[in-house]
Short mmCIF file of C-alpha atoms and ligand atoms in Angstrom, two decimals:
data_model
loop_
_atom_site.label_atom_id
_atom_site.label_comp_id
_atom_site.label_asym_id
_atom_site.label_seq_id
_atom_site.Cartn_x
_atom_site.Cartn_y
_atom_site.Cartn_z
CA MET A 148 25.94 -38.19 30.01
CA SER A 149 22.77 -37.83 32.06
CA GLU A 150 19.72 -36.13 30.64
CA GLN A 151 20.14 -33.41 33.25
CA ALA A 152 23.69 -32.77 32.09
CA ILE A 153 22.57 -32.50 28.45
CA LEU A 154 19.80 -30.09 29.41
CA SER A 155 22.24 -27.81 31.16
CA GLU A 156 24.99 -28.11 28.56
CA GLN A 157 25.97 -24.72 27.22
CA THR A 158 27.86 -23.47 24.20
CA ILE A 159 28.75 -20.02 22.96
CA PHE A 160 29.05 -19.66 19.19
CA ARG A 161 30.95 -16.44 18.60
CA ASN A 162 31.00 -14.24 15.52
CA ALA A 163 28.11 -15.72 13.59
CA LYS A 164 27.10 -13.74 10.50
CA LEU A 165 23.31 -13.61 10.49
CA ALA A 166 21.13 -13.30 7.39
CA ASP A 167 20.60 -9.58 8.10
CA GLY A 168 24.37 -9.01 7.86
CA SER A 169 24.94 -8.45 11.57
CA LEU A 170 27.60 -10.27 13.56
CA ALA A 171 26.23 -12.06 16.62
CA ASP A 172 27.11 -14.42 19.43
CA LEU A 173 24.72 -17.35 19.85
CA PHE A 174 24.18 -18.77 23.32
CA VAL A 175 22.91 -22.33 23.32
CA THR A 176 21.61 -24.17 26.37
CA GLY A 177 20.33 -27.75 26.22
CA GLY A 178 20.26 -27.70 22.42
CA ARG A 179 18.23 -24.49 22.09
CA PHE A 180 19.09 -20.86 21.40
CA ARG A 181 18.97 -19.24 24.80
CA ALA A 182 20.10 -15.80 23.68
CA ILE A 183 21.34 -14.07 20.55
CA ALA A 184 23.36 -10.93 21.11
CA PRO A 185 25.57 -8.58 19.09
CA ALA A 186 29.08 -10.09 18.87
CA GLY A 187 31.33 -9.35 21.82
CA LYS A 188 28.60 -8.48 24.28
CA ALA A 189 28.55 -10.16 27.68
CA PRO A 190 26.74 -13.51 27.87
CA PRO A 191 23.59 -13.92 29.99
CA ALA A 192 24.46 -13.63 33.68
CA ASP A 193 24.44 -17.31 34.61
CA PHE A 194 26.01 -18.51 31.36
CA ALA A 195 29.73 -18.22 32.08
CA ALA A 196 29.29 -19.81 35.49
CA ILE A 197 28.82 -23.21 33.88
CA ASP A 198 32.02 -22.98 31.81
CA PRO A 199 30.41 -23.25 28.39
CA ALA A 200 32.12 -24.63 25.34
CA ASP A 201 33.35 -21.75 23.21
CA ILE A 202 33.34 -21.91 19.42
CA ASP A 203 34.46 -19.08 17.13
CA LEU A 204 32.55 -19.19 13.83
CA SER A 205 34.86 -16.46 12.46
CA GLY A 206 32.15 -14.57 10.60
CA GLN A 207 30.69 -17.56 8.75
CA LEU A 208 27.10 -17.24 7.63
CA VAL A 209 24.76 -19.01 10.05
CA VAL A 210 21.44 -20.20 8.67
CA PRO A 211 18.77 -22.58 9.93
CA ALA A 212 19.23 -26.21 8.89
CA PHE A 213 17.67 -26.96 5.51
CA VAL A 214 14.30 -28.63 5.07
CA GLU A 215 14.29 -31.59 2.68
CA GLY A 216 10.58 -31.48 1.90
CA HIS A 217 10.20 -34.32 -0.59
CA ILE A 218 12.36 -37.40 -0.93
CA HIS A 219 11.95 -41.14 -1.42
CA LEU A 220 14.06 -42.98 1.15
CA ASP A 221 12.84 -46.41 0.09
CA THR A 222 13.55 -46.34 -3.64
CA SER A 223 16.98 -44.69 -3.99
CA PHE A 224 20.05 -46.62 -5.09
CA TYR A 225 22.42 -44.04 -3.64
CA GLY A 226 25.53 -45.89 -2.46
CA ASP A 227 24.36 -49.04 -4.25
CA ALA A 228 25.27 -50.18 -7.78
CA TRP A 229 24.57 -47.68 -10.56
CA ARG A 230 21.25 -48.37 -12.28
CA PRO A 231 21.25 -46.99 -15.83
CA HIS A 232 18.08 -45.04 -16.57
CA ILE A 233 15.52 -46.89 -18.68
CA PRO A 234 13.52 -44.53 -20.90
CA CYS A 235 9.76 -44.94 -21.30
CA THR A 236 8.82 -46.58 -24.60
CA ASN A 237 6.30 -43.96 -25.73
CA GLY A 238 6.70 -40.73 -23.74
CA PHE A 239 6.60 -40.28 -19.96
CA ASP A 240 4.31 -42.89 -18.39
CA VAL A 241 3.98 -43.16 -14.61
CA ARG A 242 2.73 -46.74 -14.82
CA GLU A 243 5.72 -47.82 -16.90
CA ARG A 244 8.16 -46.03 -14.59
CA VAL A 245 6.67 -47.87 -11.57
CA ALA A 246 7.24 -51.16 -13.44
CA PHE A 247 10.90 -50.25 -14.15
CA GLN A 248 11.28 -49.40 -10.50
CA ALA A 249 9.94 -52.77 -9.35
CA ARG A 250 12.48 -54.50 -11.60
CA ASN A 251 15.37 -52.40 -10.26
CA LEU A 252 14.34 -52.79 -6.62
CA ALA A 253 14.28 -56.58 -6.93
CA ALA A 254 18.05 -56.49 -7.51
CA ALA A 255 18.95 -53.73 -5.04
CA ALA A 256 20.92 -53.71 -1.78
CA PRO A 257 18.81 -53.94 1.42
CA MET A 258 16.40 -51.01 1.71
CA ALA A 259 17.55 -49.92 5.18
CA GLU A 260 21.12 -49.66 3.95
CA ARG A 261 20.12 -47.58 0.92
CA ALA A 262 17.87 -45.35 3.03
CA GLU A 263 20.66 -44.75 5.54
CA ASN A 264 23.11 -43.87 2.76
CA GLN A 265 20.65 -41.30 1.53
CA LEU A 266 19.91 -39.93 5.01
CA GLU A 267 23.58 -39.38 5.75
CA LEU A 268 24.00 -37.65 2.40
CA CYS A 269 21.19 -35.24 3.30
CA ILE A 270 22.30 -34.66 6.89
CA GLY A 271 25.89 -34.13 5.72
CA ASN A 272 24.72 -31.34 3.47
CA GLY A 273 22.69 -29.67 6.21
CA SER A 274 19.12 -30.98 6.10
CA LEU A 275 17.88 -31.82 9.59
CA ALA A 276 14.17 -32.08 8.80
CA MET A 277 12.73 -34.19 6.05
CA ARG A 278 9.52 -35.46 4.52
CA SER A 279 9.85 -38.82 2.78
CA HIS A 280 7.20 -40.55 0.74
CA VAL A 281 7.18 -44.32 1.24
CA MET A 282 5.62 -46.69 -1.24
CA VAL A 283 2.52 -48.65 -0.26
CA ASP A 284 0.77 -50.94 -2.72
CA ALA A 285 -0.58 -54.45 -3.11
CA SER A 286 2.77 -55.86 -4.25
CA VAL A 287 5.04 -54.49 -1.50
CA GLY A 288 2.31 -54.19 1.14
CA LEU A 289 3.66 -52.44 4.24
CA SER A 290 7.21 -53.75 3.91
CA HIS A 291 8.67 -50.41 2.79
CA VAL A 292 6.84 -48.55 5.57
CA GLU A 293 8.04 -50.97 8.23
CA THR A 294 11.66 -50.70 7.09
CA ILE A 295 11.68 -46.91 6.83
CA LEU A 296 9.91 -46.53 10.20
CA ALA A 297 12.79 -48.51 11.75
CA VAL A 298 15.37 -46.34 9.97
CA ARG A 299 13.58 -43.21 11.21
CA GLU A 300 13.75 -44.52 14.76
CA LYS A 301 17.46 -45.25 14.42
CA TYR A 302 18.18 -41.70 13.18
CA ARG A 303 15.73 -39.84 15.42
CA ASP A 304 18.45 -38.00 17.32
CA LEU A 305 20.05 -36.81 14.09
CA ILE A 306 17.16 -35.73 11.88
CA ASP A 307 13.38 -35.17 12.16
CA ILE A 308 11.55 -37.26 9.56
CA GLN A 309 7.91 -37.17 8.47
CA LEU A 310 6.68 -40.14 6.48
CA VAL A 311 3.97 -40.10 3.82
CA ALA A 312 2.11 -43.33 3.02
CA PHE A 313 2.42 -43.13 -0.75
CA PRO A 314 0.11 -45.17 -3.03
CA LYS A 315 2.63 -45.52 -5.81
CA SER A 316 0.41 -47.85 -7.84
CA GLY A 317 -2.71 -45.76 -7.43
CA ILE A 318 -5.54 -46.42 -4.98
CA LEU A 319 -8.62 -47.46 -6.93
CA SER A 320 -6.59 -49.23 -9.61
CA SER A 321 -4.68 -51.23 -7.01
CA PRO A 322 -7.28 -53.13 -4.96
CA GLY A 323 -6.45 -53.43 -1.27
CA THR A 324 -4.32 -50.26 -1.25
CA ALA A 325 -6.84 -48.15 0.69
CA GLU A 326 -6.75 -50.67 3.55
CA LEU A 327 -2.95 -50.77 3.45
CA LEU A 328 -2.78 -46.96 3.60
CA ASP A 329 -5.03 -47.07 6.66
CA GLU A 330 -2.63 -49.56 8.26
CA ALA A 331 0.41 -47.47 7.30
CA LEU A 332 -1.06 -44.48 9.13
CA LYS A 333 -1.75 -46.68 12.17
CA LEU A 334 1.84 -47.89 12.09
CA GLY A 335 3.22 -44.37 12.29
CA CYS A 336 3.13 -42.60 8.93
CA ASP A 337 2.34 -38.93 9.49
CA LEU A 338 0.68 -38.11 6.21
CA ILE A 339 -1.39 -39.72 3.52
CA GLY A 340 -0.19 -39.40 -0.07
CA GLY A 341 -1.85 -39.66 -3.44
CA LEU A 342 -0.89 -40.07 -7.09
CA ASP A 343 -2.42 -38.40 -10.13
CA PRO A 344 -6.08 -39.04 -9.28
CA ALA A 345 -7.14 -38.33 -12.88
CA SER A 346 -4.49 -39.90 -15.10
CA PHE A 347 -3.61 -42.82 -12.86
CA ASP A 348 -6.86 -43.88 -11.19
CA ARG A 349 -9.04 -42.02 -13.73
CA ASP A 350 -11.40 -41.03 -10.92
CA VAL A 351 -10.58 -37.73 -9.24
CA ASN A 352 -13.37 -37.83 -6.68
CA GLY A 353 -12.95 -41.52 -5.91
CA HIS A 354 -9.22 -41.10 -5.29
CA LEU A 355 -9.56 -37.93 -3.22
CA ASP A 356 -12.46 -39.42 -1.21
CA VAL A 357 -10.11 -42.13 0.07
CA VAL A 358 -7.20 -39.74 0.70
CA PHE A 359 -9.17 -37.14 2.63
CA ALA A 360 -11.24 -39.71 4.55
CA LEU A 361 -8.03 -41.34 5.80
CA ALA A 362 -6.57 -37.94 6.64
CA GLN A 363 -9.65 -37.13 8.71
CA LYS A 364 -9.73 -40.53 10.38
CA HIS A 365 -6.11 -40.32 11.52
CA GLY A 366 -5.72 -36.57 11.92
CA ALA A 367 -2.99 -36.86 9.29
CA GLY A 368 -1.70 -34.34 6.77
CA VAL A 369 -1.97 -34.83 3.01
CA ASP A 370 0.78 -34.61 0.37
CA ILE A 371 -0.28 -35.65 -3.14
CA HIS A 372 1.99 -36.36 -6.12
CA LEU A 373 0.42 -34.59 -9.07
CA HIS A 374 2.23 -34.83 -12.40
CA ASP A 375 -0.79 -34.09 -14.59
CA GLY A 376 -0.23 -30.92 -16.60
CA GLY A 377 -2.37 -28.15 -18.06
CA ALA A 378 -6.09 -27.91 -17.42
CA LEU A 379 -6.29 -31.47 -16.06
CA GLY A 380 -3.63 -30.70 -13.46
CA LEU A 381 -5.21 -27.35 -12.61
CA PHE A 382 -8.62 -28.97 -12.15
CA GLN A 383 -7.19 -31.40 -9.57
CA VAL A 384 -5.31 -28.64 -7.77
CA GLU A 385 -8.64 -26.80 -7.44
CA GLU A 386 -10.39 -29.94 -6.19
CA ILE A 387 -7.70 -30.51 -3.56
CA ALA A 388 -7.93 -26.87 -2.46
CA ALA A 389 -11.73 -27.06 -2.20
CA ARG A 390 -11.59 -30.17 -0.02
CA THR A 391 -8.84 -28.67 2.14
CA LYS A 392 -10.98 -25.61 2.74
CA ALA A 393 -14.17 -27.56 3.38
CA LEU A 394 -12.43 -29.78 5.95
CA GLY A 395 -10.58 -26.94 7.67
CA MET A 396 -7.22 -28.51 6.86
CA ALA A 397 -5.36 -25.30 5.97
CA GLY A 398 -1.63 -25.73 6.55
CA HIS A 399 -1.84 -29.52 6.50
CA VAL A 400 -2.11 -30.20 2.77
CA ALA A 401 0.50 -30.07 0.02
CA VAL A 402 0.58 -30.83 -3.67
CA SER A 403 3.92 -32.10 -4.90
CA HIS A 404 5.10 -31.20 -8.41
CA ALA A 405 1.81 -29.65 -9.59
CA TYR A 406 3.31 -29.38 -13.08
CA GLY A 407 -0.02 -28.04 -14.32
CA LEU A 408 0.67 -24.72 -12.59
CA GLY A 409 3.70 -24.31 -14.83
CA ASP A 410 1.94 -24.41 -18.17
CA ILE A 411 -1.26 -22.42 -17.79
CA PRO A 412 -1.98 -18.80 -18.80
CA ALA A 413 -1.06 -16.02 -16.37
CA ASP A 414 -4.67 -15.19 -15.47
CA ALA A 415 -5.44 -18.84 -14.65
CA LEU A 416 -2.27 -19.00 -12.56
CA ALA A 417 -3.24 -15.85 -10.65
CA LYS A 418 -6.62 -17.41 -9.87
CA ALA A 419 -5.04 -20.71 -8.83
CA GLY A 420 -2.53 -18.88 -6.60
CA ALA A 421 -5.32 -17.04 -4.81
CA THR A 422 -7.28 -20.29 -4.37
CA LEU A 423 -4.27 -22.16 -2.97
CA ALA A 424 -3.33 -19.34 -0.62
CA ALA A 425 -6.90 -19.04 0.68
CA ALA A 426 -7.15 -22.80 1.22
CA GLY A 427 -3.72 -23.07 2.87
CA VAL A 428 -2.38 -25.64 0.40
CA ALA A 429 1.40 -25.69 -0.07
CA ILE A 430 3.16 -26.49 -3.33
CA MET A 431 6.34 -28.56 -3.54
CA THR A 432 8.62 -28.21 -6.53
CA ASN A 433 12.12 -29.54 -7.06
CA ALA A 434 12.59 -27.34 -10.15
CA PRO A 435 12.78 -30.43 -12.34
CA GLY A 436 14.95 -30.62 -15.44
CA ASN A 437 13.39 -30.14 -18.85
CA HIS A 438 9.87 -29.72 -17.55
CA ALA A 439 7.35 -26.99 -16.81
CA PHE A 440 7.11 -26.39 -13.05
CA PRO A 441 5.11 -24.10 -10.74
CA PRO A 442 6.27 -20.47 -11.03
CA VAL A 443 7.89 -19.91 -7.64
CA ALA A 444 7.86 -16.11 -7.57
CA ALA A 445 4.25 -15.72 -8.74
CA LEU A 446 2.95 -18.28 -6.25
CA ARG A 447 4.90 -16.75 -3.37
CA GLN A 448 3.58 -13.36 -4.39
CA ALA A 449 0.06 -14.78 -4.16
CA GLY A 450 0.79 -15.96 -0.62
CA VAL A 451 1.30 -19.66 -1.38
CA THR A 452 3.87 -21.60 0.65
CA VAL A 453 6.28 -23.06 -1.89
CA PHE A 454 8.76 -25.62 -0.58
CA SER A 455 11.19 -28.03 -2.13
CA GLY A 456 12.99 -31.35 -1.95
CA SER A 457 15.45 -33.54 -3.80
CA ASP A 458 12.67 -35.94 -4.82
CA ASN A 459 14.36 -38.93 -6.44
CA ILE A 460 18.08 -39.49 -5.96
CA ARG A 461 19.74 -42.19 -8.10
CA ASP A 462 16.54 -44.11 -8.54
CA SER A 463 14.43 -45.55 -11.30
CA TRP A 464 12.89 -42.19 -12.19
CA TRP A 465 16.07 -40.25 -12.86
CA PRO A 466 19.75 -40.41 -12.00
CA TYR A 467 20.11 -36.88 -10.61
CA GLY A 468 20.02 -35.54 -7.05
CA ASP A 469 22.72 -34.79 -4.49
CA GLY A 470 20.75 -34.37 -1.26
CA ASP A 471 21.97 -30.79 -0.97
CA MET A 472 19.12 -28.34 -0.40
CA LEU A 473 21.45 -25.36 -0.80
CA ASN A 474 22.20 -26.63 -4.29
CA ARG A 475 18.46 -27.12 -4.76
CA ALA A 476 17.94 -23.42 -3.91
CA ASN A 477 20.52 -22.68 -6.59
CA MET A 478 18.57 -24.78 -9.12
CA ILE A 479 15.30 -23.11 -8.18
CA GLY A 480 16.89 -19.71 -8.66
CA TYR A 481 18.61 -20.72 -11.88
CA ARG A 482 15.49 -22.19 -13.48
CA SER A 483 13.34 -19.31 -12.26
CA GLY A 484 15.63 -16.63 -13.69
CA PHE A 485 16.35 -15.20 -10.24
CA TYR A 486 19.25 -12.71 -10.32
CA GLU A 487 18.50 -10.00 -7.75
CA ASP A 488 19.49 -10.49 -4.11
CA ARG A 489 15.85 -10.49 -2.99
CA GLU A 490 15.12 -13.23 -5.53
CA LEU A 491 18.09 -15.35 -4.42
CA GLU A 492 16.85 -14.89 -0.85
CA ALA A 493 13.44 -16.12 -1.96
CA ALA A 494 15.01 -19.28 -3.43
CA PHE A 495 16.76 -19.79 -0.10
CA ASP A 496 13.53 -19.25 1.82
CA VAL A 497 11.96 -22.10 -0.19
CA VAL A 498 14.50 -24.58 1.29
CA THR A 499 14.40 -23.15 4.82
CA HIS A 500 11.55 -21.17 6.39
CA ALA A 501 8.90 -21.98 3.77
CA GLY A 502 9.83 -25.65 4.08
CA ALA A 503 9.46 -25.43 7.84
CA ARG A 504 6.02 -23.87 7.39
CA ALA A 505 4.93 -26.54 4.94
CA LEU A 506 6.07 -29.30 7.30
CA GLY A 507 4.58 -27.52 10.32
CA LEU A 508 7.91 -27.53 12.17
CA ALA A 509 7.87 -25.94 15.59
CA ASP A 510 10.95 -24.22 17.06
CA TYR A 511 12.55 -23.55 13.67
CA GLY A 512 15.01 -20.79 12.79
CA ILE A 513 17.85 -18.76 14.25
CA ALA A 514 15.75 -17.37 17.07
CA VAL A 515 15.67 -17.45 20.85
CA GLY A 516 13.86 -20.59 21.99
CA ALA A 517 14.30 -22.40 18.67
CA SER A 518 16.19 -25.65 18.39
CA ALA A 519 19.88 -24.97 17.65
CA ASP A 520 19.82 -26.83 14.32
CA PHE A 521 21.90 -24.73 11.98
CA VAL A 522 24.51 -24.65 9.26
CA ALA A 523 27.64 -22.47 9.23
CA ILE A 524 28.64 -21.59 5.67
CA PRO A 525 31.73 -19.75 4.39
CA ALA A 526 29.75 -17.07 2.53
CA GLN A 527 29.26 -13.37 3.17
CA HIS A 528 25.50 -13.54 2.87
CA VAL A 529 22.57 -15.66 1.69
CA PRO A 530 22.62 -14.57 -2.00
CA GLU A 531 26.29 -15.53 -2.26
CA ALA A 532 25.63 -18.89 -0.55
CA VAL A 533 22.87 -19.65 -3.09
CA VAL A 534 25.03 -18.97 -6.14
CA ALA A 535 28.34 -20.36 -4.79
CA VAL A 536 26.94 -23.40 -2.89
CA PRO A 537 30.02 -23.79 -0.66
CA LYS A 538 30.53 -27.41 0.35
CA ASP A 539 32.84 -26.78 3.32
CA ARG A 540 29.96 -26.03 5.65
CA THR A 541 29.43 -27.35 9.17
CA VAL A 542 26.10 -28.77 10.30
CA TYR A 543 24.99 -28.42 13.94
CA ARG A 544 22.18 -30.42 15.50
CA ARG A 545 20.94 -29.20 18.90
CA GLY A 546 24.12 -27.15 19.12
CA LYS A 547 26.49 -30.05 18.40
CA ALA A 548 28.65 -30.31 15.27
CA MET A 549 27.36 -33.27 13.33
CA ALA A 550 28.82 -33.03 9.84
CA ARG A 551 31.50 -31.10 8.01
CA VAL A 552 32.18 -30.80 4.27
CA GLY A 553 29.34 -33.22 3.62
CA LYS A 554 30.64 -35.94 5.91
CA MET A 555 29.15 -37.14 9.21
CA LEU A 556 31.49 -36.54 12.14
CA GLY A 557 31.28 -40.06 13.53
CA VAL A 558 28.01 -39.26 15.28
CA SER A 559 26.39 -42.51 16.34
CA THR A 560 22.74 -43.30 15.87
CA SER A 561 20.51 -44.33 18.79
CA HIS A 562 21.11 -48.04 18.32
ZN1 ZN B 272 8.16 -37.89 -5.39
#
């Protein structure tokens, strides 16, 4: 089909239940919402003239496609042989986990194949935008980045992917990594990552100097893995916020995990929330298992953008993860003690609109002019979708059905 034909392609989606409870017809032209009108009303004047495709959604809930805000495409074993989890020998130790990972990866199926398995899992469940961290260090060099860049290119019509150059073995403690990160950004990574500046590199300023200098040099965003808890974690969050503010990078910086925000007194949390909101630093949490995590409601209340992701799926860090951001909203709500409808809606916002804000996505949402990337779910409203997590949903990309009940509909990639 010619590009012109695609641009003029039109579809009417009838009887869509919107988040506000109303029933609407969605008019899509060239992959974007052209008009949204109460169900049964006449289409825009020139719409019917082109004989649009006509799809009845029969009152299913229509929501924007989910945002998978933190994943590791290069290190998952999803679809590969099961790798039994190896526990750390003396409590959680990032350095030891990285060593276990290197051992597992040496025996794994090709990275592209594993990454594609994981991508199709995520797309099948309704995520059409994603941020993946990709390992860069002296041992793997840029090999992971090069492979995942190629996978991104192959899937570009199906999902929008941001890549973070992730110094998984530290920066200062892994000589040569700073130069490799620079190269990774030149090659096409969108953001620069970081890893526990204090506990891993034992030099907060030294680590952050490299991260923010590279961000400035390349006009890249920042997304730092921060597992450090308590006062040490809080101190680094404050340092990151101060640098973000000083460099005018509001909206382009995120801290992933930020466990420290989950185990500090309420007054310290209130102060941290205000600092993060003022600096425009987003917080990513996957509501991890038996672990303190950033209080979602309190941070949102303070004006902080809180987003989420699957993080590791079947990898060397833990065996969990299903690539389903609706299920992730359920976990966030469950672990946060969210029961009221407005709270369940907040959990859902974390995996949709807040995620879009954190990733700086343009044209997001069920709105005129936005890209018609959406999910139709058999649920009466958002709170029910969050608690029931229906699997028989249909995923639409640019107005085209792409997956149903978790499975891709034979949509081919660009190559
Ligand atoms: Zn991660």
